[in-house]
Each structure stands twice: as structure tokens, then as C-alpha cells.
mmCIF file of C-alpha atoms in Angstrom:
data_model
loop_
_atom_site.group_PDB
_atom_site.id
_atom_site.type_symbol
_atom_site.label_atom_id
_atom_site.label_comp_id
_atom_site.label_asym_id
_atom_site.label_seq_id
_atom_site.Cartn_x
_atom_site.Cartn_y
_atom_site.Cartn_z
ATOM 1 C CA MET A 11 112.054 62.464 73.397
ATOM 2 C CA THR A 12 108.376 62.067 72.761
ATOM 3 C CA GLY A 13 105.445 61.456 75.061
ATOM 4 C CA THR A 14 102.232 62.978 76.273
ATOM 5 C CA ALA A 15 102.323 65.988 78.548
ATOM 6 C CA PRO A 16 101.838 65.109 82.221
ATOM 7 C CA ALA A 17 98.436 65.788 83.730
ATOM 8 C CA PRO A 18 98.562 69.047 85.704
ATOM 9 C CA PHE A 19 98.064 69.031 89.448
ATOM 10 C CA THR A 20 94.533 70.005 90.418
ATOM 11 C CA ALA A 21 93.116 72.305 93.067
ATOM 12 C CA ASP A 22 92.319 69.200 95.106
ATOM 13 C CA ASP A 23 95.988 68.149 94.936
ATOM 14 C CA TYR A 24 97.064 71.540 96.249
ATOM 15 C CA ARG A 25 94.317 71.553 98.883
ATOM 16 C CA ALA A 26 95.582 68.193 100.171
ATOM 17 C CA ARG A 27 99.178 69.490 100.303
ATOM 18 C CA MET A 28 98.189 72.608 102.224
ATOM 19 C CA ASP A 29 96.090 70.575 104.653
ATOM 20 C CA ARG A 30 98.952 68.155 105.214
ATOM 21 C CA ALA A 31 101.400 71.015 105.762
ATOM 22 C CA ALA A 32 99.095 72.693 108.289
ATOM 23 C CA ARG A 33 98.625 69.437 110.183
ATOM 24 C CA GLN A 34 102.364 68.762 110.234
ATOM 25 C CA ALA A 35 102.957 72.286 111.520
ATOM 26 C CA ALA A 36 100.472 71.742 114.352
ATOM 27 C CA GLY A 37 102.143 68.426 115.136
ATOM 28 C CA ALA A 38 105.463 70.242 115.421
ATOM 29 C CA GLY A 39 103.993 72.706 117.915
ATOM 30 C CA LEU A 40 103.653 75.584 115.461
ATOM 31 C CA ALA A 41 100.728 77.964 115.222
ATOM 32 C CA GLY A 42 101.031 77.860 111.440
ATOM 33 C CA LEU A 43 103.211 78.346 108.389
ATOM 34 C CA LEU A 44 104.124 81.515 106.501
ATOM 35 C CA VAL A 45 105.172 80.783 102.935
ATOM 36 C CA ALA A 46 106.793 83.374 100.695
ATOM 37 C CA PRO A 47 107.250 83.122 96.906
ATOM 38 C CA GLY A 48 109.605 80.284 96.048
ATOM 39 C CA PRO A 49 109.580 76.500 95.762
ATOM 40 C CA ASP A 50 107.410 75.928 98.841
ATOM 41 C CA LEU A 51 104.722 78.256 97.504
ATOM 42 C CA VAL A 52 104.850 76.591 94.089
ATOM 43 C CA TRP A 53 104.537 73.136 95.652
ATOM 44 C CA LEU A 54 101.674 74.169 97.933
ATOM 45 C CA THR A 55 99.650 76.325 95.521
ATOM 46 C CA GLY A 56 101.082 76.218 92.007
ATOM 47 C CA TYR A 57 101.509 79.998 92.167
ATOM 48 C CA THR A 58 104.615 81.795 90.983
ATOM 49 C CA PRO A 59 104.426 85.615 90.974
ATOM 50 C CA THR A 60 105.533 87.163 87.706
ATOM 51 C CA ALA A 61 108.074 89.158 89.710
ATOM 52 C CA VAL A 62 109.241 88.885 93.302
ATOM 53 C CA THR A 63 109.469 92.441 94.617
ATOM 54 C CA GLU A 64 109.436 94.318 97.895
ATOM 55 C CA ARG A 65 105.638 93.989 97.943
ATOM 56 C CA LEU A 66 104.569 91.326 100.434
ATOM 57 C CA THR A 67 103.123 88.054 99.123
ATOM 58 C CA LEU A 68 102.566 85.446 101.837
ATOM 59 C CA LEU A 69 100.572 82.238 102.205
ATOM 60 C CA VAL A 70 99.219 81.723 105.736
ATOM 61 C CA LEU A 71 98.444 78.139 106.751
ATOM 62 C CA ALA A 72 97.092 76.967 110.099
ATOM 63 C CA ALA A 73 95.332 73.757 111.087
ATOM 64 C CA GLY A 74 91.546 74.103 111.111
ATOM 65 C CA ARG A 75 91.588 77.348 109.115
ATOM 66 C CA GLU A 76 91.190 78.096 105.434
ATOM 67 C CA PRO A 77 94.462 78.906 103.665
ATOM 68 C CA VAL A 78 94.864 82.622 102.975
ATOM 69 C CA LEU A 79 97.174 84.191 100.415
ATOM 70 C CA VAL A 80 98.070 87.801 101.168
ATOM 71 C CA VAL A 81 98.892 89.378 97.815
ATOM 72 C CA PRO A 82 99.344 92.873 96.350
ATOM 73 C CA THR A 83 96.161 94.029 94.602
ATOM 74 C CA LEU A 84 97.991 94.526 91.324
ATOM 75 C CA GLU A 85 99.060 90.859 91.368
ATOM 76 C CA ALA A 86 95.712 89.450 92.522
ATOM 77 C CA PRO A 87 94.469 88.651 88.972
ATOM 78 C CA ASP A 88 97.456 86.364 88.370
ATOM 79 C CA ALA A 89 97.055 84.753 91.775
ATOM 80 C CA GLU A 90 93.380 84.064 91.042
ATOM 81 C CA HIS A 91 94.417 81.969 88.041
ATOM 82 C CA ALA A 92 96.913 79.796 89.932
ATOM 83 C CA PRO A 93 96.045 76.068 89.881
ATOM 84 C CA GLY A 94 95.576 76.002 93.646
ATOM 85 C CA ALA A 95 93.554 79.229 93.842
ATOM 86 C CA PRO A 96 90.162 77.511 94.306
ATOM 87 C CA ALA A 97 91.470 76.122 97.595
ATOM 88 C CA ILE A 98 92.681 79.517 98.859
ATOM 89 C CA THR A 99 91.134 82.731 100.152
ATOM 90 C CA LEU A 100 92.857 85.761 98.640
ATOM 91 C CA ARG A 101 93.419 88.810 100.842
ATOM 92 C CA ASP A 102 94.779 91.637 98.719
ATOM 93 C CA TRP A 103 96.279 94.902 99.831
ATOM 94 C CA THR A 104 96.875 98.136 97.929
ATOM 95 C CA ASP A 105 99.922 100.360 97.799
ATOM 96 C CA GLY A 106 99.835 102.802 100.686
ATOM 97 C CA LYS A 107 98.288 100.270 103.052
ATOM 98 C CA ASP A 108 100.237 98.298 105.649
ATOM 99 C CA PRO A 109 100.572 94.667 104.448
ATOM 100 C CA TYR A 110 101.863 93.599 107.848
ATOM 101 C CA ALA A 111 98.690 94.797 109.548
ATOM 102 C CA VAL A 112 96.675 92.811 106.994
ATOM 103 C CA THR A 113 98.747 89.711 107.704
ATOM 104 C CA ALA A 114 98.841 90.215 111.477
ATOM 105 C CA ALA A 115 95.051 89.964 111.600
ATOM 106 C CA LEU A 116 95.396 86.365 110.393
ATOM 107 C CA LEU A 117 97.963 85.286 112.998
ATOM 108 C CA ASP A 118 97.949 84.331 116.660
ATOM 109 C CA ALA A 119 99.515 87.262 118.471
ATOM 110 C CA ASP A 120 101.851 85.054 120.512
ATOM 111 C CA GLY A 121 102.238 82.111 118.119
ATOM 112 C CA ARG A 122 105.375 80.459 116.812
ATOM 113 C CA PHE A 123 105.371 80.096 113.036
ATOM 114 C CA GLY A 124 107.378 78.193 110.481
ATOM 115 C CA VAL A 125 108.660 80.515 107.738
ATOM 116 C CA SER A 126 109.849 79.467 104.293
ATOM 117 C CA ASP A 127 113.597 79.848 104.049
ATOM 118 C CA ASN A 128 113.547 82.348 101.207
ATOM 119 C CA ALA A 129 111.244 84.877 102.917
ATOM 120 C CA TRP A 130 112.734 88.351 102.827
ATOM 121 C CA ALA A 131 114.173 89.625 106.089
ATOM 122 C CA MET A 132 112.307 92.936 105.681
ATOM 123 C CA HIS A 133 108.983 91.072 105.607
ATOM 124 C CA LEU A 134 109.756 88.942 108.643
ATOM 125 C CA LEU A 135 110.928 92.010 110.557
ATOM 126 C CA GLY A 136 107.756 93.826 109.529
ATOM 127 C CA LEU A 137 105.648 91.031 110.989
ATOM 128 C CA GLN A 138 107.697 91.075 114.182
ATOM 129 C CA ARG A 139 107.036 94.798 114.580
ATOM 130 C CA ALA A 140 103.324 94.247 114.032
ATOM 131 C CA LEU A 141 103.183 91.254 116.402
ATOM 132 C CA PRO A 142 106.108 91.457 118.853
ATOM 133 C CA GLY A 143 104.840 88.386 120.727
ATOM 134 C CA THR A 144 105.361 86.050 117.773
ATOM 135 C CA SER A 145 108.420 83.917 117.106
ATOM 136 C CA TYR A 146 109.648 82.102 114.022
ATOM 137 C CA ALA A 147 111.572 79.065 112.805
ATOM 138 C CA SER A 148 112.840 78.295 109.319
ATOM 139 C CA LEU A 149 110.721 75.766 107.476
ATOM 140 C CA THR A 150 113.743 73.573 106.754
ATOM 141 C CA GLU A 151 114.483 73.474 110.470
ATOM 142 C CA ALA A 152 110.891 73.040 111.633
ATOM 143 C CA LEU A 153 109.525 70.701 108.928
ATOM 144 C CA PRO A 154 112.512 69.397 106.964
ATOM 145 C CA MET A 155 110.541 66.495 105.478
ATOM 146 C CA LEU A 156 107.544 68.565 104.303
ATOM 147 C CA ARG A 157 108.223 67.974 100.589
ATOM 148 C CA ALA A 158 110.433 64.913 100.974
ATOM 149 C CA VAL A 159 107.919 62.108 100.363
ATOM 150 C CA LYS A 160 106.626 62.246 96.796
ATOM 151 C CA ASP A 161 103.295 60.896 95.589
ATOM 152 C CA ALA A 162 102.913 58.748 92.465
ATOM 153 C CA ALA A 163 102.437 61.723 90.126
ATOM 154 C CA GLU A 164 105.532 63.455 91.486
ATOM 155 C CA LEU A 165 107.557 60.250 91.104
ATOM 156 C CA ASP A 166 106.483 60.030 87.476
ATOM 157 C CA LEU A 167 107.647 63.597 86.877
ATOM 158 C CA LEU A 168 111.001 62.943 88.557
ATOM 159 C CA ALA A 169 111.442 59.758 86.517
ATOM 160 C CA ALA A 170 110.715 61.676 83.315
ATOM 161 C CA ALA A 171 113.230 64.368 84.271
ATOM 162 C CA GLY A 172 115.820 61.677 84.992
ATOM 163 C CA ALA A 173 115.162 60.005 81.645
ATOM 164 C CA ALA A 174 115.590 63.358 79.890
ATOM 165 C CA ALA A 175 118.946 63.908 81.608
ATOM 166 C CA ASP A 176 119.977 60.384 80.598
ATOM 167 C CA ALA A 177 119.084 61.167 76.995
ATOM 168 C CA ALA A 178 121.270 64.276 77.180
ATOM 169 C CA PHE A 179 124.208 62.166 78.405
ATOM 170 C CA GLU A 180 123.777 59.651 75.603
ATOM 171 C CA GLU A 181 124.063 62.502 73.108
ATOM 172 C CA ILE A 182 126.891 64.424 74.790
ATOM 173 C CA ARG A 183 129.146 61.371 74.740
ATOM 174 C CA LYS A 184 128.959 61.530 70.916
ATOM 175 C CA VAL A 185 130.332 65.083 70.599
ATOM 176 C CA PRO A 186 134.035 65.952 70.344
ATOM 177 C CA PHE A 187 135.713 66.792 73.649
ATOM 178 C CA ALA A 188 139.433 67.072 72.807
ATOM 179 C CA GLY A 189 140.464 70.527 71.649
ATOM 180 C CA ARG A 190 137.279 72.220 72.865
ATOM 181 C CA ARG A 191 136.772 74.401 75.925
ATOM 182 C CA GLU A 192 134.808 73.289 78.941
ATOM 183 C CA THR A 193 132.338 76.088 78.199
ATOM 184 C CA ASP A 194 131.700 74.643 74.735
ATOM 185 C CA VAL A 195 130.759 71.209 76.078
ATOM 186 C CA ALA A 196 128.689 72.816 78.850
ATOM 187 C CA ALA A 197 126.744 74.788 76.237
ATOM 188 C CA ASP A 198 126.098 71.560 74.362
ATOM 189 C CA LEU A 199 124.824 69.945 77.564
ATOM 190 C CA ALA A 200 122.486 72.846 78.320
ATOM 191 C CA ALA A 201 121.078 72.733 74.787
ATOM 192 C CA LEU A 202 120.518 68.985 75.071
ATOM 193 C CA LEU A 203 118.684 69.303 78.369
ATOM 194 C CA ARG A 204 116.353 71.835 76.774
ATOM 195 C CA ARG A 205 115.984 69.676 73.672
ATOM 196 C CA PHE A 206 114.802 66.826 75.863
ATOM 197 C CA GLY A 207 112.208 68.887 77.667
ATOM 198 C CA HIS A 208 113.884 70.891 80.430
ATOM 199 C CA SER A 209 112.467 74.375 80.883
ATOM 200 C CA GLN A 210 115.250 75.352 83.289
ATOM 201 C CA VAL A 211 118.921 74.366 83.339
ATOM 202 C CA ASP A 212 120.349 74.769 86.839
ATOM 203 C CA PHE A 213 123.940 73.626 86.280
ATOM 204 C CA THR A 214 126.230 72.067 83.682
ATOM 205 C CA ILE A 215 129.531 71.219 85.348
ATOM 206 C CA VAL A 216 132.245 70.164 82.908
ATOM 207 C CA ALA A 217 135.413 69.649 84.964
ATOM 208 C CA SER A 218 138.350 68.409 82.917
ATOM 209 C CA GLY A 219 141.719 67.097 84.040
ATOM 210 C CA PRO A 220 142.845 68.748 87.308
ATOM 211 C CA ASN A 221 139.612 70.777 87.420
ATOM 212 C CA GLY A 222 137.807 67.524 88.145
ATOM 213 C CA ALA A 223 139.321 67.534 91.633
ATOM 214 C CA ASN A 224 136.985 70.443 92.489
ATOM 215 C CA PRO A 225 133.484 68.975 93.019
ATOM 216 C CA HIS A 226 131.740 72.282 92.213
ATOM 217 C CA HIS A 227 134.127 73.523 89.545
ATOM 218 C CA GLU A 228 132.877 76.558 87.660
ATOM 219 C CA ILE A 229 133.230 75.912 83.941
ATOM 220 C CA GLY A 230 136.022 77.883 82.338
ATOM 221 C CA ASP A 231 138.040 78.287 79.168
ATOM 222 C CA ARG A 232 140.369 75.372 79.834
ATOM 223 C CA VAL A 233 140.841 73.393 76.625
ATOM 224 C CA ILE A 234 140.077 69.724 77.138
ATOM 225 C CA GLU A 235 142.992 67.511 76.165
ATOM 226 C CA ARG A 236 143.393 63.889 75.193
ATOM 227 C CA GLY A 237 144.148 61.938 78.332
ATOM 228 C CA ASP A 238 141.801 64.041 80.498
ATOM 229 C CA MET A 239 139.253 62.621 82.862
ATOM 230 C CA VAL A 240 136.124 64.822 82.626
ATOM 231 C CA VAL A 241 133.437 65.031 85.326
ATOM 232 C CA LEU A 242 130.002 65.885 83.915
ATOM 233 C CA ASP A 243 127.354 66.962 86.438
ATOM 234 C CA PHE A 244 124.167 68.479 85.069
ATOM 235 C CA GLY A 245 120.493 68.997 85.766
ATOM 236 C CA GLY A 246 117.547 71.328 85.996
ATOM 237 C CA LEU A 247 113.759 71.303 85.932
ATOM 238 C CA LYS A 248 111.439 69.503 83.540
ATOM 239 C CA ASP A 249 107.705 70.056 84.041
ATOM 240 C CA GLY A 250 108.543 71.567 87.422
ATOM 241 C CA TYR A 251 110.602 68.654 88.804
ATOM 242 C CA GLY A 252 114.332 68.189 89.006
ATOM 243 C CA SER A 253 117.042 66.142 87.370
ATOM 244 C CA ASP A 254 120.625 65.783 88.555
ATOM 245 C CA THR A 255 123.106 63.209 87.309
ATOM 246 C CA SER A 256 126.877 62.849 87.099
ATOM 247 C CA ARG A 257 129.052 60.673 84.911
ATOM 248 C CA THR A 258 132.809 60.790 84.490
ATOM 249 C CA VAL A 259 134.162 60.174 81.008
ATOM 250 C CA HIS A 260 137.704 59.870 79.683
ATOM 251 C CA VAL A 261 139.102 61.469 76.529
ATOM 252 C CA GLY A 262 140.838 58.542 74.898
ATOM 253 C CA GLU A 263 142.058 55.532 76.790
ATOM 254 C CA PRO A 264 142.515 55.879 80.572
ATOM 255 C CA THR A 265 145.530 54.787 82.552
ATOM 256 C CA ASP A 266 145.307 51.803 84.871
ATOM 257 C CA GLU A 267 145.108 54.141 87.880
ATOM 258 C CA GLU A 268 142.336 56.221 86.361
ATOM 259 C CA ARG A 269 140.363 53.099 85.582
ATOM 260 C CA ARG A 270 140.969 51.751 89.087
ATOM 261 C CA VAL A 271 139.724 54.946 90.754
ATOM 262 C CA HIS A 272 136.686 55.045 88.477
ATOM 263 C CA ASP A 273 135.868 51.421 89.311
ATOM 264 C CA LEU A 274 136.231 52.240 93.016
ATOM 265 C CA VAL A 275 133.724 55.096 92.798
ATOM 266 C CA ARG A 276 131.351 52.890 90.828
ATOM 267 C CA GLU A 277 131.589 50.249 93.554
ATOM 268 C CA ALA A 278 130.944 52.900 96.229
ATOM 269 C CA GLN A 279 127.944 54.213 94.332
ATOM 270 C CA GLU A 280 126.546 50.691 94.086
ATOM 271 C CA ALA A 281 127.068 50.184 97.829
ATOM 272 C CA GLY A 282 125.232 53.433 98.582
ATOM 273 C CA PHE A 283 122.353 52.399 96.352
ATOM 274 C CA ASN A 284 122.150 48.965 97.949
ATOM 275 C CA ALA A 285 121.860 50.599 101.385
ATOM 276 C CA VAL A 286 118.590 52.297 100.362
ATOM 277 C CA ARG A 287 115.590 50.648 102.019
ATOM 278 C CA PRO A 288 112.650 51.771 104.162
ATOM 279 C CA GLY A 289 113.632 52.325 107.767
ATOM 280 C CA ALA A 290 117.345 52.766 107.109
ATOM 281 C CA ALA A 291 118.767 56.091 108.254
ATOM 282 C CA CYS A 292 119.934 58.657 105.718
ATOM 283 C CA GLN A 293 123.427 58.366 107.214
ATOM 284 C CA ASP A 294 123.473 54.642 106.402
ATOM 285 C CA VAL A 295 123.617 55.486 102.686
ATOM 286 C CA ASP A 296 126.564 57.795 103.306
ATOM 287 C CA ARG A 297 128.305 55.232 105.488
ATOM 288 C CA ALA A 298 127.934 52.449 102.930
ATOM 289 C CA ALA A 299 129.395 54.462 100.071
ATOM 290 C CA ARG A 300 132.113 56.062 102.200
ATOM 291 C CA ALA A 301 133.299 52.738 103.645
ATOM 292 C CA VAL A 302 134.175 51.411 100.182
ATOM 293 C CA ILE A 303 136.312 54.444 99.386
ATOM 294 C CA ALA A 304 137.914 54.584 102.838
ATOM 295 C CA ASP A 305 138.782 50.873 102.805
ATOM 296 C CA ALA A 306 140.620 51.404 99.530
ATOM 297 C CA GLY A 307 142.740 54.165 101.088
ATOM 298 C CA TYR A 308 141.039 57.125 99.405
ATOM 299 C CA GLY A 309 138.839 58.262 102.304
ATOM 300 C CA GLU A 310 140.443 61.700 102.608
ATOM 301 C CA TYR A 311 139.617 62.379 98.960
ATOM 302 C CA PHE A 312 135.858 61.899 99.336
ATOM 303 C CA ILE A 313 135.110 65.420 100.545
ATOM 304 C CA HIS A 314 131.325 65.891 100.378
ATOM 305 C CA ARG A 315 128.106 64.229 101.514
ATOM 306 C CA THR A 316 126.849 61.244 99.545
ATOM 307 C CA GLY A 317 123.552 62.795 98.522
ATOM 308 C CA HIS A 318 120.750 65.350 98.723
ATOM 309 C CA GLY A 319 117.012 65.325 98.147
ATOM 310 C CA ILE A 320 115.402 66.478 94.926
ATOM 311 C CA GLY A 321 111.903 67.537 93.916
ATOM 312 C CA VAL A 322 110.649 70.955 92.839
ATOM 313 C CA THR A 323 114.240 72.071 93.441
ATOM 314 C CA THR A 324 117.426 70.216 92.562
ATOM 315 C CA HIS A 325 118.745 70.398 96.160
ATOM 316 C CA GLU A 326 116.490 69.925 99.189
ATOM 317 C CA PRO A 327 116.118 67.651 102.244
ATOM 318 C CA PRO A 328 116.779 64.871 103.044
ATOM 319 C CA TYR A 329 120.587 64.732 103.023
ATOM 320 C CA MET A 330 122.654 61.556 102.943
ATOM 321 C CA ILE A 331 125.282 62.572 105.464
ATOM 322 C CA GLU A 332 126.778 61.321 108.724
ATOM 323 C CA GLY A 333 124.625 62.400 111.654
ATOM 324 C CA GLU A 334 121.341 62.473 109.726
ATOM 325 C CA GLU A 335 119.222 59.843 111.441
ATOM 326 C CA GLN A 336 116.010 60.585 109.527
ATOM 327 C CA PRO A 337 114.628 57.192 108.443
ATOM 328 C CA LEU A 338 114.062 56.571 104.752
ATOM 329 C CA VAL A 339 110.404 56.364 103.707
ATOM 330 C CA PRO A 340 108.956 55.080 100.423
ATOM 331 C CA GLY A 341 108.574 58.009 98.054
ATOM 332 C CA MET A 342 111.687 59.895 99.176
ATOM 333 C CA CYS A 343 113.976 60.860 96.268
ATOM 334 C CA PHE A 344 117.635 61.796 96.554
ATOM 335 C CA SER A 345 121.005 61.546 94.870
ATOM 336 C CA VAL A 346 123.633 58.912 95.559
ATOM 337 C CA GLU A 347 126.873 60.507 94.340
ATOM 338 C CA PRO A 348 130.165 59.465 95.917
ATOM 339 C CA GLY A 349 133.379 60.811 94.454
ATOM 340 C CA VAL A 350 137.150 60.767 94.698
ATOM 341 C CA TYR A 351 139.074 64.005 94.088
ATOM 342 C CA LEU A 352 142.856 63.923 93.696
ATOM 343 C CA PRO A 353 144.179 67.516 93.909
ATOM 344 C CA GLY A 354 146.034 68.702 90.836
ATOM 345 C CA ARG A 355 145.281 65.498 88.953
ATOM 346 C CA PHE A 356 141.688 64.404 88.347
ATOM 347 C CA GLY A 357 138.354 63.594 89.951
ATOM 348 C CA VAL A 358 135.620 60.999 89.538
ATOM 349 C CA ARG A 359 131.948 61.250 90.506
ATOM 350 C CA ILE A 360 129.034 58.962 89.607
ATOM 351 C CA GLU A 361 125.527 60.103 90.515
ATOM 352 C CA ASP A 362 122.030 58.709 90.190
ATOM 353 C CA ILE A 363 118.740 59.932 91.579
ATOM 354 C CA VAL A 364 117.195 57.149 93.651
ATOM 355 C CA THR A 365 113.703 56.770 95.072
ATOM 356 C CA VAL A 366 112.855 54.621 98.067
ATOM 357 C CA THR A 367 110.449 51.781 97.264
ATOM 358 C CA GLY A 368 108.560 49.399 99.515
ATOM 359 C CA ASP A 369 111.496 47.020 99.764
ATOM 360 C CA GLY A 370 114.585 48.904 98.590
ATOM 361 C CA GLY A 371 115.411 51.561 96.042
ATOM 362 C CA ARG A 372 114.900 52.337 92.357
ATOM 363 C CA ARG A 373 117.271 54.344 90.201
ATOM 364 C CA LEU A 374 115.854 57.169 88.109
ATOM 365 C CA ASN A 375 119.069 57.396 86.067
ATOM 366 C CA ASN A 376 120.109 54.416 83.995
ATOM 367 C CA THR A 377 123.031 55.360 81.752
ATOM 368 C CA ALA A 378 126.248 53.348 81.872
ATOM 369 C CA ARG A 379 128.193 53.646 85.108
ATOM 370 C CA GLU A 380 131.225 51.878 83.662
ATOM 371 C CA MET A 381 134.058 53.944 82.206
ATOM 372 C CA VAL A 382 132.955 55.713 79.023
ATOM 373 C CA THR A 383 135.569 57.023 76.588
ATOM 374 C CA VAL A 384 134.961 60.007 74.313
ATOM 375 C CA ASP A 385 136.893 61.600 71.471
#
């Protein structure tokens, strides 16, 4: 694939994200946010430490205050070159000093803080010892929609990642399947994702025959045979944003039953997509897809949620699942991926990434959803 490189996010972009996060935290009754290295820190600042170690690195956000990044002195030069650094005050600490005392000076002594989910327990416990009056909530619990609504630039990056994954599928359907191991086809898929611009491959599920009845099958040495249904589920990160798509192919001509089940899943996936519109609840997408499969008598074989959010990670809120009443908002991006899994026989899954528009939804994956046969 060709094309110009996307424009990088600027310090002003990161400043706006941090301000929005701090305001949302205040609106949720929090004294601030504590963000450790990981996807939240990348999204808020553009900073990824060269190595995540036992040394404390923590972004402190609070409404009405300048963002502060507590960072080990030896890593401060890298932090100073992060895209969002001009919008941040750096507070470095040297080995032998107490990083929790440095951080505690920035916090309300009796405040409740949202903490990024991947913060180390030792760091959170260290803060609790320094400030025993504080309390904490996971960021996913406290602000589950923080990264959920994407701006125009983020949508462009997600669309480009989806197009790259589509290009990988168009190429993988040309390679031989019969007589090769699942690991061989998975390696081909990973190479194709990188060829089409992915810097990180998160997963390449190749689930053939009875293995297809396991939605998260770990690729193995099973030799793919003629007559197999093969579930392909693959994705990763391109320019920092995720792809995730699934198609189910057949090696040679399918039986009538296999075609019928595939058509059923395709119909369910279409129903889930058609349920996407502003104001609908996340669970409405799940209900729409699930009803098609249940009405056909296969309800017990659809054993996972219909979808998950995607952005700077390939799995994040919101989730398309019964009980999730979060309303859909333009700019949200998530998968719609119903499936049917018949134990010991075969499975079928069809997955697109969808974004909510002003009046419905738009697919970011556009390869054929009809049955595709391979050699």
C-alpha cells in the first residue's frame, strides 16, 4: 500500500486531551488522574518509556493544574522529547530519593484518584503509604469512555489500519492452505500485516476445522485439510492505531450446512451493523446480532460478546454486550463480530470495525463477507 505518512499529533493535541481528561475526572468526583506507562500515557502525552522498570513514572492530572510527569532522572531526556512534552511539567527524581514523596507533594492528601489499569501494584501501594488518606479507582471503572470517542485524525488512522488489514486478507486468500500448518498461514498473515504498514502484530488466529470452534484458538501444528472451515482473526497497530478483522474461509467447496451457518453469521453481522446509530445502547448491537443466531436455533453456540472498542489498543471500551447501556456517540469505534461455534466440528466468525456516524455507522473493513473458498 502506498500513501503519505499521517501528520503527527502536536503538543496542542496532547494538551487538549489532558485537559479533557482532567475535566472528566473532576466531573466524576475525582481529585485527579494518575497515569502509568501504557496506552493511556501514550494517548495523553505521546510518551513511551524505552523500558518500563521498577522506577516510578507517573503522569499527574488534575483540573485547574498544569500536568506533571514524574519521571526518573535518567529517563528525563527521552521524556523531554515526547510530542506532548511542551504541555507538561517534568518532575524528575534520582535513585536513592523517594519517588512517592515527590509524587505525594502533587496530590490532595485525602483525594480519590483514577489510576490507569496497568499501574504497578508496588507503585500504588507506595503512594498509599505516603498518603494514607487517599483512595483509588481504576481508570476503566472511573472513566470508561475516556478514549472511546475518536476525533477526525484518529478516525483516519483507524480507517488506514483497517484498510491495511483488508489488504492482508486479500493476499492471504491467494496462498495455499491445504497441506500447510496453521502456524505457516499465521506467519504469512503476520508478514502481510507488516508489509502493509503495521508496526505491531497483536494476533493472527488461524483456526482450522474443529479448532474453529474455539474463538481464541492458539495457533498450532494442525495441518489444514481440504474440507476445513478456517477462521482467520488478525490485527495489530499501524501508526499507533489498531486493526482487528475476522473472515472465515473454506478450503475447497463447503457443504450445504457449512454454507448455511456462514450465511447465518453474515446475516447476524449485518443486523449488528444496522443497529449502530447515535443514541442506541451498546447492548442493542449485541441484541440485534444475537437475535438472528438465536432465532435460527444456534443461540447456545454464540458464546462471546458481539464487540469491543478499538483505538490505541486493539481491545478497549466500549463493549457490545448485554447489560452495557452506554449510549453510542459519533466517533466511537468498535468491532461487530458475531460467531457460531460447533464443538468438535467447525466455527464461523465475521468481524468488521465500525465507527458511529451522525446518522448510523460506517464500516472500516470492506472485504467480502460472503463465503470465500481457498486452495
